[in-house]
XYZ file of N, CA, C and O in Angstrom:
752
model
N -20.793 -35.823 -27.295
C -20.817 -34.358 -27.298
C -21.830 -33.873 -26.269
O -22.930 -34.390 -26.171
N -21.457 -32.880 -25.531
C -22.320 -32.304 -24.510
C -23.366 -31.416 -25.173
O -23.041 -30.624 -26.054
N -24.626 -31.569 -24.752
C -25.689 -30.699 -25.250
C -25.493 -29.334 -24.598
O -25.742 -29.171 -23.406
N -25.012 -28.383 -25.355
C -24.660 -27.094 -24.760
C -25.220 -25.935 -25.556
O -25.027 -25.856 -26.763
N -25.904 -25.077 -24.872
C -26.265 -23.778 -25.403
C -26.298 -22.813 -24.224
O -26.109 -23.198 -23.081
N -26.543 -21.587 -24.504
C -26.467 -20.560 -23.471
C -27.527 -20.745 -22.377
O -27.399 -20.199 -21.289
N -28.554 -21.546 -22.617
C -29.597 -21.795 -21.614
C -29.163 -22.802 -20.556
O -29.823 -22.924 -19.523
N -28.075 -23.505 -20.798
C -27.586 -24.486 -19.826
C -27.180 -23.781 -18.529
O -26.632 -22.678 -18.554
N -27.432 -24.409 -17.392
C -27.075 -23.797 -16.105
C -25.583 -23.467 -15.980
O -25.216 -22.546 -15.257
N -24.724 -24.188 -16.724
C -23.292 -23.937 -16.638
C -22.912 -22.508 -17.026
O -21.901 -21.986 -16.576
N -23.724 -21.881 -17.858
C -23.437 -20.509 -18.271
C -23.341 -19.595 -17.052
O -22.528 -18.683 -17.009
N -24.144 -19.879 -16.054
C -24.156 -19.047 -14.846
C -22.899 -19.211 -13.998
O -22.664 -18.432 -13.080
N -22.073 -20.192 -14.328
C -20.819 -20.368 -13.603
C -19.914 -19.146 -13.737
O -19.089 -18.884 -12.863
N -20.070 -18.415 -14.829
C -19.197 -17.257 -15.056
C -19.294 -16.217 -13.943
O -18.361 -15.470 -13.713
N -20.424 -16.188 -13.238
C -20.549 -15.238 -12.135
C -19.677 -15.640 -10.946
O -19.444 -14.838 -10.042
N -19.200 -16.869 -10.944
C -18.373 -17.361 -9.843
C -16.905 -17.518 -10.223
O -16.093 -17.904 -9.384
N -16.576 -17.252 -11.468
C -15.185 -17.375 -11.913
C -14.498 -16.030 -11.697
O -14.862 -15.033 -12.326
N -13.519 -15.987 -10.800
C -12.856 -14.710 -10.513
C -11.858 -14.321 -11.597
O -11.258 -15.173 -12.245
N -11.716 -13.037 -11.773
C -10.690 -12.477 -12.654
C -9.536 -11.958 -11.804
O -9.634 -11.878 -10.605
N -8.476 -11.601 -12.461
C -7.336 -10.941 -11.831
C -6.590 -11.831 -10.839
O -6.163 -11.377 -9.786
N -6.400 -13.084 -11.199
C -5.637 -13.981 -10.342
C -4.150 -13.665 -10.302
O -3.448 -14.121 -9.412
N -3.676 -12.856 -11.246
C -2.235 -12.574 -11.326
C -1.803 -11.367 -10.501
O -0.613 -11.143 -10.342
N -2.759 -10.574 -10.017
C -2.407 -9.414 -9.198
C -3.350 -9.319 -7.999
O -4.443 -9.867 -8.018
N -2.891 -8.610 -6.987
C -3.731 -8.397 -5.810
C -4.750 -7.317 -6.129
O -4.413 -6.250 -6.641
N -6.008 -7.615 -5.852
C -7.061 -6.609 -6.026
C -7.837 -6.473 -4.724
O -7.929 -7.417 -3.937
N -8.389 -5.304 -4.524
C -9.199 -5.044 -3.337
C -10.590 -5.638 -3.523
O -11.142 -6.255 -2.629
N -11.132 -5.446 -4.702
C -12.478 -5.938 -4.999
C -12.381 -7.068 -6.007
O -11.632 -6.994 -6.969
N -13.142 -8.114 -5.770
C -13.164 -9.258 -6.693
C -14.106 -8.962 -7.863
O -15.196 -8.445 -7.653
N -13.665 -9.280 -9.053
C -14.492 -9.144 -10.246
C -14.697 -10.527 -10.844
O -13.768 -11.334 -10.876
N -15.895 -10.798 -11.310
C -16.166 -12.078 -11.954
C -16.056 -11.936 -13.475
O -16.126 -10.828 -14.018
N -15.926 -13.062 -14.143
C -15.900 -13.068 -15.610
C -17.237 -12.564 -16.156
O -17.278 -11.853 -17.160
N -18.342 -12.893 -15.477
C -19.661 -12.424 -15.926
C -19.736 -10.897 -15.891
O -20.228 -10.264 -16.836
N -19.253 -10.300 -14.814
C -19.254 -8.832 -14.715
C -18.397 -8.227 -15.814
O -18.805 -7.274 -16.486
N -17.223 -8.786 -16.018
C -16.329 -8.311 -17.067
C -17.001 -8.388 -18.441
O -16.987 -7.429 -19.207
N -17.644 -9.525 -18.731
C -18.295 -9.712 -20.029
C -19.432 -8.719 -20.236
O -19.643 -8.223 -21.350
N -20.157 -8.430 -19.175
C -21.242 -7.449 -19.245
C -20.698 -6.084 -19.682
O -21.218 -5.464 -20.608
N -19.641 -5.624 -19.025
C -19.087 -4.314 -19.374
C -18.450 -4.306 -20.762
O -18.578 -3.327 -21.498
N -17.783 -5.383 -21.132
C -17.209 -5.457 -22.481
C -18.324 -5.326 -23.522
O -18.178 -4.617 -24.514
N -19.452 -5.973 -23.272
C -20.591 -5.897 -24.189
C -21.121 -4.463 -24.281
O -21.382 -3.957 -25.380
N -21.269 -3.802 -23.137
C -21.732 -2.404 -23.148
C -20.778 -1.510 -23.934
O -21.204 -0.720 -24.786
N -19.494 -1.623 -23.636
C -18.508 -0.759 -24.282
C -18.405 -1.049 -25.781
O -18.329 -0.120 -26.591
N -18.402 -2.320 -26.164
C -18.296 -2.674 -27.580
C -19.518 -2.180 -28.351
O -19.394 -1.670 -29.473
N -20.700 -2.307 -27.750
C -21.923 -1.822 -28.394
C -21.864 -0.308 -28.574
O -22.211 0.221 -29.635
N -21.404 0.393 -27.555
C -21.268 1.854 -27.640
C -20.320 2.236 -28.782
O -20.635 3.116 -29.595
N -19.167 1.585 -28.835
C -18.185 1.895 -29.875
C -18.793 1.658 -31.267
O -18.667 2.499 -32.161
N -19.467 0.530 -31.433
C -20.077 0.206 -32.738
C -21.132 1.239 -33.120
O -21.210 1.654 -34.287
N -21.938 1.652 -32.163
C -22.961 2.672 -32.461
C -22.323 4.006 -32.804
O -22.782 4.706 -33.709
N -21.259 4.369 -32.088
C -20.567 5.629 -32.382
C -19.941 5.618 -33.776
O -19.749 6.654 -34.391
N -19.638 4.423 -34.261
C -19.060 4.298 -35.593
C -20.146 4.131 -36.655
O -19.834 3.874 -37.823
N -21.417 4.303 -36.263
C -22.552 4.194 -37.179
C -22.581 2.862 -37.922
O -22.898 2.805 -39.123
N -22.286 1.810 -37.210
C -22.329 0.477 -37.817
C -23.774 0.036 -37.971
O -24.671 0.555 -37.310
N -23.992 -0.937 -38.832
C -25.343 -1.433 -39.090
C -25.881 -2.190 -37.871
O -25.108 -2.631 -37.011
N -27.179 -2.353 -37.833
C -27.812 -3.103 -36.746
C -27.259 -4.528 -36.715
O -27.006 -5.087 -35.643
N -27.063 -5.105 -37.880
C -26.498 -6.463 -37.966
C -25.102 -6.518 -37.355
O -24.769 -7.440 -36.604
N -24.274 -5.523 -37.673
C -22.920 -5.463 -37.108
C -22.973 -5.308 -35.588
O -22.235 -5.979 -34.857
N -23.822 -4.416 -35.116
C -23.935 -4.166 -33.675
C -24.406 -5.426 -32.957
O -23.880 -5.776 -31.891
N -25.357 -6.136 -33.548
C -25.843 -7.383 -32.946
C -24.709 -8.403 -32.854
O -24.521 -9.043 -31.818
N -23.956 -8.567 -33.927
C -22.849 -9.526 -33.922
C -21.833 -9.137 -32.858
O -21.361 -9.987 -32.094
N -21.486 -7.866 -32.801
C -20.500 -7.389 -31.827
C -20.991 -7.635 -30.402
O -20.245 -8.132 -29.551
N -22.253 -7.317 -30.128
C -22.794 -7.485 -28.765
C -22.808 -8.957 -28.348
O -22.381 -9.292 -27.238
N -23.278 -9.830 -29.216
C -23.359 -11.243 -28.830
C -21.975 -11.885 -28.741
O -21.729 -12.714 -27.868
N -21.074 -11.479 -29.604
C -19.722 -12.019 -29.549
C -18.988 -11.492 -28.318
O -18.273 -12.246 -27.644
N -19.180 -10.223 -28.001
C -18.563 -9.657 -26.791
C -19.073 -10.370 -25.543
O -18.302 -10.687 -24.631
N -20.381 -10.652 -25.507
C -20.943 -11.325 -24.342
C -20.334 -12.711 -24.158
O -20.095 -13.145 -23.041
N -20.051 -13.398 -25.238
C -19.516 -14.755 -25.145
C -18.012 -14.858 -25.293
O -17.471 -15.958 -25.331
N -17.308 -13.716 -25.328
C -15.881 -13.755 -25.655
C -15.021 -14.499 -24.635
O -13.947 -14.974 -24.973
N -15.477 -14.645 -23.411
C -14.697 -15.354 -22.386
C -15.409 -16.596 -21.858
O -15.117 -17.066 -20.765
N -16.348 -17.143 -22.621
C -17.079 -18.323 -22.152
C -16.148 -19.476 -21.790
O -16.446 -20.258 -20.901
N -15.018 -19.614 -22.495
C -14.118 -20.725 -22.180
C -13.573 -20.632 -20.761
O -13.146 -21.631 -20.188
N -13.634 -19.448 -20.174
C -13.109 -19.287 -18.818
C -13.981 -19.951 -17.755
O -13.564 -20.087 -16.613
N -15.178 -20.413 -18.142
C -15.973 -21.190 -17.181
C -15.296 -22.528 -16.917
O -15.535 -23.153 -15.895
N -14.421 -22.948 -17.841
C -13.686 -24.198 -17.680
C -12.241 -23.919 -17.249
O -11.736 -24.512 -16.305
N -11.603 -22.991 -17.923
C -10.179 -22.754 -17.691
C -9.900 -21.776 -16.558
O -8.803 -21.759 -16.015
N -10.886 -20.952 -16.207
C -10.622 -19.852 -15.274
C -9.997 -18.707 -16.037
O -9.746 -18.791 -17.244
N -9.742 -17.619 -15.351
C -9.153 -16.434 -15.980
C -7.640 -16.613 -16.016
O -6.951 -16.330 -15.048
N -7.153 -17.111 -17.127
C -5.729 -17.371 -17.283
C -5.143 -16.262 -18.158
O -5.694 -15.953 -19.213
N -4.020 -15.661 -17.743
C -3.392 -14.627 -18.575
C -3.103 -15.157 -19.989
O -2.713 -16.312 -20.166
N -3.321 -14.302 -20.974
C -3.178 -14.694 -22.380
C -1.837 -15.361 -22.706
O -1.826 -16.375 -23.406
N -0.698 -14.857 -22.233
C 0.568 -15.536 -22.576
C 0.601 -16.994 -22.103
O 1.126 -17.867 -22.787
N -0.002 -17.275 -20.964
C -0.029 -18.643 -20.451
C -0.962 -19.508 -21.298
O -0.662 -20.664 -21.583
N -2.105 -18.943 -21.703
C -3.033 -19.694 -22.557
C -2.343 -20.111 -23.851
O -2.495 -21.235 -24.314
N -1.592 -19.194 -24.424
C -0.889 -19.474 -25.675
C 0.171 -20.548 -25.452
O 0.287 -21.494 -26.224
N 0.939 -20.407 -24.371
C 2.034 -21.354 -24.099
C 1.533 -22.768 -23.827
O 2.178 -23.740 -24.209
N 0.383 -22.897 -23.171
C -0.122 -24.220 -22.800
C -1.126 -24.788 -23.792
O -1.495 -25.954 -23.691
N -1.587 -23.979 -24.720
C -2.609 -24.387 -25.698
C -3.914 -24.825 -25.044
O -4.697 -25.557 -25.641
N -4.175 -24.386 -23.830
C -5.395 -24.807 -23.133
C -6.653 -24.382 -23.879
O -7.645 -25.099 -23.895
N -6.593 -23.234 -24.542
C -7.769 -22.765 -25.265
C -7.955 -23.478 -26.605
O -8.919 -23.226 -27.306
N -7.060 -24.413 -26.952
C -7.204 -25.193 -28.177
C -7.540 -26.661 -27.896
O -7.579 -27.462 -28.806
N -7.755 -26.995 -26.631
C -8.082 -28.364 -26.260
C -9.565 -28.587 -26.512
O -10.422 -28.085 -25.787
N -9.892 -29.365 -27.539
C -11.291 -29.527 -27.943
C -12.140 -30.217 -26.881
O -13.325 -29.938 -26.756
N -11.558 -31.110 -26.111
C -12.328 -31.779 -25.057
C -12.731 -30.776 -23.971
O -13.844 -30.806 -23.465
N -11.828 -29.904 -23.623
C -12.100 -28.914 -22.578
C -13.033 -27.824 -23.099
O -13.946 -27.387 -22.417
N -12.824 -27.398 -24.314
C -13.502 -26.219 -24.815
C -14.790 -26.482 -25.596
O -15.473 -25.540 -25.975
N -15.177 -27.720 -25.827
C -16.357 -27.979 -26.660
C -17.638 -27.390 -26.072
O -18.435 -26.790 -26.790
N -17.870 -27.532 -24.786
C -19.102 -27.009 -24.182
C -19.144 -25.477 -24.190
O -20.122 -24.893 -24.664
N -18.089 -24.795 -23.707
C -18.138 -23.327 -23.755
C -18.256 -22.765 -25.169
O -18.950 -21.789 -25.401
N -17.577 -23.398 -26.121
C -17.664 -22.932 -27.513
C -19.082 -23.091 -28.038
O -19.603 -22.207 -28.718
N -19.712 -24.221 -27.743
C -21.089 -24.445 -28.183
C -22.036 -23.428 -27.547
O -22.956 -22.930 -28.191
N -21.813 -23.121 -26.268
C -22.657 -22.124 -25.593
C -22.502 -20.760 -26.253
O -23.485 -20.067 -26.499
N -21.273 -20.364 -26.517
C -21.037 -19.073 -27.156
C -21.666 -19.038 -28.546
O -22.334 -18.073 -28.918
N -21.489 -20.111 -29.303
C -22.047 -20.161 -30.662
C -23.570 -20.147 -30.663
O -24.182 -19.731 -31.638
N -24.191 -20.594 -29.557
C -25.657 -20.618 -29.514
C -26.267 -19.217 -29.504
O -27.435 -19.049 -29.810
N -25.468 -18.186 -29.165
C -25.995 -16.814 -29.193
C -25.344 -15.964 -30.277
O -25.802 -14.870 -30.556
N -24.282 -16.452 -30.884
C -23.568 -15.654 -31.877
C -24.095 -15.914 -33.279
O -24.524 -17.012 -33.591
N -24.048 -14.888 -34.094
C -24.415 -15.057 -35.499
C -23.133 -15.160 -36.317
O -22.055 -14.826 -35.846
N -23.254 -15.596 -37.549
C -22.104 -15.745 -38.431
C -21.671 -14.378 -38.943
O -22.500 -13.543 -39.289
N -20.390 -14.185 -38.979
C -19.847 -12.914 -39.462
C -19.628 -12.982 -40.961
O -18.946 -13.879 -41.454
N -20.212 -12.027 -41.708
C -19.990 -12.002 -43.164
C -18.511 -11.768 -43.492
O -17.814 -11.093 -42.736
N -18.046 -12.326 -44.587
C -16.640 -12.138 -44.984
C -16.301 -10.655 -45.113
O -17.129 -9.854 -45.525
N -15.103 -10.317 -44.709
C -14.633 -8.946 -44.847
C -14.957 -8.029 -43.683
O -14.482 -6.905 -43.625
N -15.781 -8.474 -42.750
C -16.164 -7.612 -41.639
C -15.582 -8.070 -40.304
O -15.736 -7.393 -39.305
N -14.925 -9.207 -40.300
C -14.442 -9.763 -39.046
C -13.397 -8.866 -38.384
O -13.454 -8.618 -37.185
N -12.478 -8.331 -39.147
C -11.373 -7.543 -38.605
C -11.805 -6.378 -37.735
O -11.394 -6.261 -36.582
N -12.645 -5.497 -38.271
C -13.054 -4.310 -37.522
C -13.917 -4.702 -36.334
O -13.840 -4.105 -35.266
N -14.738 -5.710 -36.489
C -15.582 -6.176 -35.386
C -14.720 -6.713 -34.248
O -14.960 -6.422 -33.081
N -13.713 -7.516 -34.595
C -12.819 -8.048 -33.565
C -12.027 -6.933 -32.886
O -11.788 -6.991 -31.682
N -11.632 -5.948 -33.649
C -10.901 -4.813 -33.082
C -11.761 -4.087 -32.055
O -11.285 -3.729 -30.975
N -13.018 -3.865 -32.368
C -13.926 -3.186 -31.444
C -14.048 -3.972 -30.142
O -13.967 -3.404 -29.043
N -14.212 -5.283 -30.246
C -14.338 -6.114 -29.048
C -13.030 -6.103 -28.255
O -13.041 -6.013 -27.022
N -11.903 -6.168 -28.930
C -10.602 -6.146 -28.238
C -10.403 -4.833 -27.505
O -9.961 -4.824 -26.346
N -10.712 -3.720 -28.149
C -10.577 -2.412 -27.497
C -11.505 -2.332 -26.283
O -11.105 -1.878 -25.207
N -12.741 -2.800 -26.437
C -13.693 -2.790 -25.324
C -13.214 -3.696 -24.190
O -13.352 -3.345 -23.001
N -12.639 -4.826 -24.522
C -12.118 -5.767 -23.541
C -10.997 -5.126 -22.714
O -10.989 -5.184 -21.486
N -10.074 -4.482 -23.395
C -8.960 -3.843 -22.695
C -9.450 -2.617 -21.923
O -9.029 -2.385 -20.785
N -10.360 -1.842 -22.517
C -10.913 -0.671 -21.820
C -11.576 -1.084 -20.512
O -11.412 -0.435 -19.487
N -12.306 -2.181 -20.536
C -12.952 -2.657 -19.309
C -11.907 -2.982 -18.246
O -12.068 -2.641 -17.076
N -10.823 -3.626 -18.653
C -9.750 -3.946 -17.705
C -9.129 -2.667 -17.138
O -8.877 -2.567 -15.935
N -8.901 -1.689 -18.000
C -8.333 -0.416 -17.564
C -9.262 0.277 -16.565
O -8.821 0.796 -15.544
N -10.561 0.258 -16.846
C -11.517 0.902 -15.935
C -11.579 0.168 -14.595
O -11.709 0.798 -13.539
N -11.485 -1.159 -14.607
C -11.446 -1.904 -13.345
C -10.204 -1.504 -12.557
O -10.273 -1.279 -11.335
N -9.069 -1.403 -13.238
C -7.838 -1.008 -12.558
C -7.914 0.436 -12.061
O -7.355 0.759 -11.002
N -8.620 1.300 -12.770
C -8.824 2.678 -12.293
C -9.598 2.666 -10.979
O -9.282 3.412 -10.052
N -10.617 1.798 -10.895
C -11.354 1.639 -9.637
C -10.423 1.179 -8.523
O -10.464 1.692 -7.402
N -9.608 0.194 -8.833
C -8.673 -0.330 -7.832
C -7.737 0.773 -7.339
O -7.490 0.906 -6.144
N -7.226 1.569 -8.263
C -6.330 2.662 -7.891
C -7.044 3.656 -6.981
O -6.495 4.099 -5.973
N -8.271 4.006 -7.333
C -9.051 4.956 -6.525
C -9.330 4.418 -5.119
O -9.488 5.178 -4.181
N -9.395 3.097 -4.984
C -9.616 2.495 -3.667
C -8.319 2.372 -2.874
O -8.329 1.883 -1.750
N -7.202 2.797 -3.464
C -5.932 2.787 -2.757
C -4.963 1.698 -3.166
O -3.879 1.581 -2.599
N -5.307 0.885 -4.153
C -4.426 -0.176 -4.612
C -3.497 0.375 -5.694
O -3.793 0.295 -6.884
N -2.378 0.905 -5.282
C -1.453 1.517 -6.232
C -0.524 0.496 -6.880
O 0.277 0.851 -7.739
N -0.641 -0.777 -6.491
C 0.166 -1.818 -7.126
C -0.280 -2.067 -8.561
O 0.437 -2.727 -9.311
N -1.437 -1.544 -8.951
C -1.954 -1.773 -10.301
C -1.496 -0.704 -11.293
O -1.800 -0.801 -12.481
N -0.754 0.282 -10.833
C -0.388 1.421 -11.674
C 0.327 1.013 -12.957
O -0.050 1.445 -14.049
N 1.357 0.199 -12.851
C 2.121 -0.196 -14.045
C 1.246 -0.962 -15.029
O 1.301 -0.717 -16.239
N 0.432 -1.871 -14.528
C -0.451 -2.636 -15.408
C -1.497 -1.733 -16.059
O -1.810 -1.883 -17.236
N -2.029 -0.778 -15.297
C -2.982 0.197 -15.826
C -2.387 0.893 -17.059
O -3.004 0.958 -18.122
N -1.167 1.408 -16.911
C -0.526 2.146 -18.009
C -0.183 1.228 -19.182
O -0.341 1.619 -20.346
N 0.268 0.006 -18.889
C 0.585 -0.946 -19.957
C -0.673 -1.288 -20.761
O -0.654 -1.263 -21.990
N -1.766 -1.580 -20.082
C -3.006 -1.931 -20.783
C -3.589 -0.743 -21.536
O -4.125 -0.895 -22.634
N -3.478 0.439 -20.948
C -3.980 1.638 -21.625
C -3.230 1.853 -22.938
O -3.841 2.156 -23.972
N -1.928 1.681 -22.900
C -1.118 1.810 -24.118
C -1.491 0.727 -25.130
O -1.622 1.002 -26.334
N -1.695 -0.506 -24.647
C -2.103 -1.606 -25.518
C -3.464 -1.321 -26.162
O -3.676 -1.589 -27.337
N -4.375 -0.752 -25.375
C -5.703 -0.396 -25.894
C -5.583 0.618 -27.032
O -6.217 0.461 -28.083
N -4.771 1.639 -26.828
C -4.606 2.660 -27.863
C -3.951 2.060 -29.113
O -4.304 2.413 -30.235
N -3.028 1.149 -28.927
C -2.375 0.492 -30.053
C -3.380 -0.359 -30.841
O -3.406 -0.309 -32.076
N -4.209 -1.128 -30.143
C -5.218 -1.954 -30.825
C -6.258 -1.082 -31.538
O -6.829 -1.512 -32.538
N -6.503 0.114 -31.021
C -7.529 0.980 -31.577
C -7.080 1.885 -32.705
O -7.841 2.755 -33.145
N -5.873 1.681 -33.216
C -5.356 2.547 -34.284
C -6.227 2.561 -35.535
O -6.253 3.555 -36.260
N -6.939 1.482 -35.793
C -7.783 1.432 -36.994
C -9.185 2.003 -36.747
O -9.976 2.111 -37.669
N -9.467 2.378 -35.499
C -10.765 2.999 -35.178
C -10.636 4.512 -35.321
O -9.526 5.046 -35.316
N -11.742 5.237 -35.451
C -11.661 6.698 -35.580
C -10.884 7.325 -34.418
O -11.102 6.975 -33.248
N -9.968 8.237 -34.754
C -9.099 8.822 -33.729
C -9.883 9.611 -32.678
O -9.517 9.598 -31.502
N -10.973 10.294 -33.071
C -11.756 11.040 -32.084
C -12.430 10.094 -31.087
O -12.541 10.398 -29.896
N -12.836 8.931 -31.548
C -13.444 7.936 -30.677
C -12.402 7.376 -29.704
O -12.666 7.235 -28.508
N -11.221 7.088 -30.192
C -10.164 6.575 -29.311
C -9.730 7.635 -28.298
O -9.431 7.306 -27.151
N -9.714 8.901 -28.705
C -9.407 9.976 -27.744
C -10.455 10.008 -26.635
O -10.130 10.152 -25.461
N -11.724 9.887 -27.028
C -12.818 9.881 -26.053
C -12.662 8.717 -25.065
O -12.766 8.898 -23.855
N -12.411 7.538 -25.589
C -12.241 6.353 -24.745
C -11.050 6.551 -23.816
O -11.126 6.287 -22.612
N -9.947 7.040 -24.361
C -8.741 7.254 -23.567
C -8.979 8.265 -22.436
O -8.487 8.089 -21.326
N -9.738 9.323 -22.723
C -10.026 10.337 -21.696
C -10.808 9.735 -20.528
O -10.598 10.123 -19.380
N -11.689 8.800 -20.803
C -12.467 8.174 -19.736
C -11.609 7.347 -18.790
O -12.010 7.094 -17.658
N -10.453 6.945 -19.243
C -9.568 6.163 -18.375
C -9.191 6.942 -17.117
O -8.941 6.354 -16.075
N -9.142 8.255 -17.211
C -8.794 9.091 -16.057
C -9.988 9.812 -15.444
O -9.921 10.258 -14.315
N -11.064 9.960 -16.205
C -12.167 10.803 -15.756
C -13.130 10.150 -14.796
O -13.678 10.801 -13.926
N -13.395 8.890 -14.998
C -14.482 8.298 -14.231
C -14.136 6.891 -13.765
O -13.570 6.112 -14.500
N -14.471 6.652 -12.551
C -14.485 5.286 -12.041
C -15.651 5.215 -11.080
O -16.063 6.215 -10.503
N -16.181 4.039 -10.916
C -17.331 3.867 -10.039
C -17.010 4.368 -8.635
O -17.799 5.042 -8.002
N -15.823 4.070 -8.151
C -15.445 4.457 -6.801
C -15.434 5.976 -6.653
O -15.949 6.517 -5.682
N -14.864 6.677 -7.627
C -14.805 8.131 -7.562
C -16.216 8.723 -7.599
O -16.535 9.632 -6.852
N -17.072 8.197 -8.448
C -18.445 8.694 -8.559
C -19.186 8.491 -7.242
O -19.850 9.393 -6.734
N -19.073 7.305 -6.676
C -19.757 7.030 -5.414
C -19.228 7.905 -4.289
O -19.994 8.401 -3.462
N -17.926 8.104 -4.250
C -17.328 8.920 -3.191
C -17.693 10.389 -3.334
O -18.086 11.041 -2.371
N -17.614 10.910 -4.552
C -17.908 12.318 -4.776
C -19.370 12.678 -4.567
O -19.717 13.813 -4.277
N -20.265 11.728 -4.753
C -21.693 12.010 -4.586
C -22.189 11.620 -3.199
O -23.355 11.845 -2.869
N -21.313 11.025 -2.408
C -21.718 10.625 -1.060
C -22.450 9.292 -1.006
O -22.884 8.859 0.051
N -22.560 8.614 -2.144
C -23.277 7.345 -2.191
C -22.449 6.194 -1.610
O -22.983 5.152 -1.295
N -21.153 6.402 -1.491
C -20.282 5.336 -1.009
C -20.191 5.276 0.504
O -19.497 4.438 1.044
N -20.883 6.147 1.190
C -20.806 6.174 2.665
C -21.792 5.241 3.297
O -22.830 4.953 2.846
């Protein structure tokens, strides 16, 4: 068994693992960048729902480690992962799983569902916001995927407060880093 925890240098590999291998993008995003934003968004959602400090901690640490296996597998689309069972190969996944578990706490019974939903919504929201940036930079090939993921995000968020999901959904059109930089002159 590999001695693995989040302090191992391999954790830093996530900054070099590219996302979005299935579509053309103008800007490259790493798994580390994606995980950072998922953690921010999931923490925000949990706080807006007045969750306990323990819940917020679990959500933040789990969100941060939610794609650790991609340091080995790369960013593989979910349908392919399911079809190939790559994410169930214990030899491949033992080190990333151990690293993720080294920062995650145990989830009390009965709370896993809502916590996982928050992370899933944050995960999809991050993808939608990245695609919004791509669209603003002129990559209109992402339009169909943007709308598909946005719809998927709203579907996954049905068990979350409707006012919170409306707020999240509104941000899909309101803000992107590219638009902010361009409108303020910082992108020049």
